[in-house]
PDB file of C-alpha atoms in Angstrom:
ATOM      1  CA  MET A   1     107.798  22.164 132.156  1.00  0.00           C
ATOM      2  CA  ALA A   2     110.010  19.687 130.100  1.00  0.00           C
ATOM      3  CA  LYS A   3     109.485  16.060 129.282  1.00  0.00           C
ATOM      4  CA  LEU A   4     112.558  13.922 129.982  1.00  0.00           C
ATOM      5  CA  ASP A   5     113.602  10.465 128.499  1.00  0.00           C
ATOM      6  CA  PHE A   6     115.136   9.484 131.687  1.00  0.00           C
ATOM      7  CA  ILE A   7     114.417   9.393 135.502  1.00  0.00           C
ATOM      8  CA  PRO A   8     116.380  12.495 137.073  1.00  0.00           C
ATOM      9  CA  LEU A   9     118.615  11.697 140.384  1.00  0.00           C
ATOM     10  CA  CYS A  10     119.831  15.263 141.248  1.00  0.00           C
ATOM     11  CA  CYS A  11     119.926  18.643 139.502  1.00  0.00           C
ATOM     12  CA  SER A  12     122.068  21.932 139.773  1.00  0.00           C
ATOM     13  CA  PHE A  13     122.102  25.422 138.021  1.00  0.00           C
ATOM     14  CA  LEU A  14     125.552  25.973 136.678  1.00  0.00           C
ATOM     15  CA  ASP A  15     125.626  29.775 136.492  1.00  0.00           C
ATOM     16  CA  SER A  16     125.332  32.398 138.989  1.00  0.00           C
ATOM     17  CA  SER A  17     122.139  34.626 139.148  1.00  0.00           C
ATOM     18  CA  ARG A  18     124.049  37.474 137.599  1.00  0.00           C
ATOM     19  CA  GLN A  19     125.061  35.545 134.417  1.00  0.00           C
ATOM     20  CA  ALA A  20     122.950  35.925 131.259  1.00  0.00           C
ATOM     21  CA  LEU A  21     122.742  32.049 130.686  1.00  0.00           C
ATOM     22  CA  SER A  22     120.965  29.799 133.029  1.00  0.00           C
ATOM     23  CA  ARG A  23     122.296  26.018 132.728  1.00  0.00           C
ATOM     24  CA  LEU A  24     120.882  23.350 134.574  1.00  0.00           C
ATOM     25  CA  ALA A  25     122.718  19.826 134.981  1.00  0.00           C
ATOM     26  CA  ILE A  26     120.480  17.037 135.664  1.00  0.00           C
ATOM     27  CA  SER A  27     122.005  13.506 136.244  1.00  0.00           C
ATOM     28  CA  ASP A  28     120.343  10.266 135.206  1.00  0.00           C
ATOM     29  CA  ASN A  29     119.105   8.043 137.957  1.00  0.00           C
ATOM     30  CA  GLU A  30     120.251   4.955 135.860  1.00  0.00           C
ATOM     31  CA  SER A  31     123.465   5.603 134.573  1.00  0.00           C
ATOM     32  CA  SER A  32     126.585   8.200 135.104  1.00  0.00           C
ATOM     33  CA  LYS A  33     125.360  10.462 132.427  1.00  0.00           C
ATOM     34  CA  ILE A  34     124.889  14.379 133.261  1.00  0.00           C
ATOM     35  CA  TYR A  35     122.480  16.312 130.783  1.00  0.00           C
ATOM     36  CA  ILE A  36     122.945  20.024 130.490  1.00  0.00           C
ATOM     37  CA  TYR A  37     119.906  22.347 129.538  1.00  0.00           C
ATOM     38  CA  ASP A  38     120.198  25.886 128.748  1.00  0.00           C
ATOM     39  CA  GLY A  39     117.212  27.581 129.736  1.00  0.00           C
ATOM     40  CA  LYS A  40     117.266  31.275 128.371  1.00  0.00           C
ATOM     41  CA  ASN A  41     119.418  31.223 125.174  1.00  0.00           C
ATOM     42  CA  HIS A  42     116.254  31.081 122.711  1.00  0.00           C
ATOM     43  CA  GLY A  43     112.886  32.608 122.906  1.00  0.00           C
ATOM     44  CA  SER A  44     111.512  30.491 120.070  1.00  0.00           C
ATOM     45  CA  PRO A  45     111.909  26.926 118.834  1.00  0.00           C
ATOM     46  CA  VAL A  46     115.562  26.347 117.952  1.00  0.00           C
ATOM     47  CA  THR A  47     116.096  25.132 114.380  1.00  0.00           C
ATOM     48  CA  ILE A  48     119.665  24.374 114.123  1.00  0.00           C
ATOM     49  CA  ILE A  49     122.487  23.639 116.280  1.00  0.00           C
ATOM     50  CA  SER A  50     126.112  23.234 115.196  1.00  0.00           C
ATOM     51  CA  TYR A  51     129.168  22.416 117.281  1.00  0.00           C
ATOM     52  CA  CYS A  52     132.459  24.283 116.416  1.00  0.00           C
ATOM     53  CA  PRO A  53     135.549  22.275 117.748  1.00  0.00           C
ATOM     54  CA  GLN A  54     138.083  25.046 117.049  1.00  0.00           C
ATOM     55  CA  TYR A  55     136.526  27.152 119.599  1.00  0.00           C
ATOM     56  CA  ASP A  56     134.770  24.595 121.577  1.00  0.00           C
ATOM     57  CA  LEU A  57     131.527  26.045 121.575  1.00  0.00           C
ATOM     58  CA  SER A  58     128.100  25.598 119.818  1.00  0.00           C
ATOM     59  CA  ILE A  59     126.118  27.985 117.875  1.00  0.00           C
ATOM     60  CA  SER A  60     122.286  27.629 117.216  1.00  0.00           C
ATOM     61  CA  CYS A  61     119.521  29.520 115.578  1.00  0.00           C
ATOM     62  CA  ASP A  62     115.773  29.879 116.401  1.00  0.00           C
ATOM     63  CA  GLN A  63     112.819  30.155 114.268  1.00  0.00           C
ATOM     64  CA  GLU A  64     113.101  34.151 115.094  1.00  0.00           C
ATOM     65  CA  LEU A  65     116.511  33.948 113.435  1.00  0.00           C
ATOM     66  CA  ILE A  66     118.181  34.821 116.661  1.00  0.00           C
ATOM     67  CA  ILE A  67     121.547  33.243 116.738  1.00  0.00           C
ATOM     68  CA  GLY A  68     122.819  32.118 120.026  1.00  0.00           C
ATOM     69  CA  PHE A  69     126.657  30.770 121.261  1.00  0.00           C
ATOM     70  CA  GLN A  70     126.831  28.520 124.069  1.00  0.00           C
ATOM     71  CA  LEU A  71     130.478  28.099 125.305  1.00  0.00           C
ATOM     72  CA  ILE A  72     131.807  24.587 126.566  1.00  0.00           C
ATOM     73  CA  ASN A  73     134.664  26.056 128.421  1.00  0.00           C
ATOM     74  CA  THR A  74     135.981  29.458 128.303  1.00  0.00           C
ATOM     75  CA  LEU A  75     136.039  32.215 125.729  1.00  0.00           C
ATOM     76  CA  PRO A  76     138.849  31.755 123.277  1.00  0.00           C
ATOM     77  CA  ASN A  77     141.145  34.851 122.526  1.00  0.00           C
ATOM     78  CA  GLU A  78     140.054  34.836 119.207  1.00  0.00           C
ATOM     79  CA  ILE A  79     136.722  35.939 119.823  1.00  0.00           C
ATOM     80  CA  LEU A  80     136.807  39.795 120.179  1.00  0.00           C
ATOM     81  CA  PHE A  81     133.238  40.196 121.925  1.00  0.00           C
ATOM     82  CA  LYS A  82     132.077  39.113 125.635  1.00  0.00           C
ATOM     83  CA  SER A  83     128.360  39.442 124.860  1.00  0.00           C
ATOM     84  CA  LYS A  84     126.182  39.220 121.880  1.00  0.00           C
ATOM     85  CA  LEU A  85     124.846  42.602 122.719  1.00  0.00           C
ATOM     86  CA  ASP A  86     128.575  43.737 121.627  1.00  0.00           C
ATOM     87  CA  THR A  87     128.182  42.373 117.843  1.00  0.00           C
ATOM     88  CA  ASP A  88     125.871  42.984 115.148  1.00  0.00           C
ATOM     89  CA  LEU A  89     123.971  40.145 115.432  1.00  0.00           C
ATOM     90  CA  PHE A  90     120.469  41.850 115.945  1.00  0.00           C
ATOM     91  CA  GLU A  91     121.254  43.682 112.690  1.00  0.00           C
ATOM     92  CA  LEU A  92     121.678  40.680 110.920  1.00  0.00           C
ATOM     93  CA  VAL A  93     118.104  39.504 112.073  1.00  0.00           C
ATOM     94  CA  LYS A  94     116.373  42.601 110.217  1.00  0.00           C
TER      95      LYS A  94
END
């Protein structure tokens, strides 16, 4: 369960059940804001998040040194992998 700093009005999952990520959009009852939460990207507390405007994605790292990528829109052509399982990210953790 998460404590929110606002009163929710409505919410919806943004990904299909077949996708690896599970994002949840929650609207604020008192404004036009919609907050997006990622529920599956990390298994331990996130220690750093950075946005990369060149590729329109955010990169995060948790306490167990797992690196996560959160696409804002679609995967750019310059990125040559479709899943972090196609990379050496797990070798980097070792």
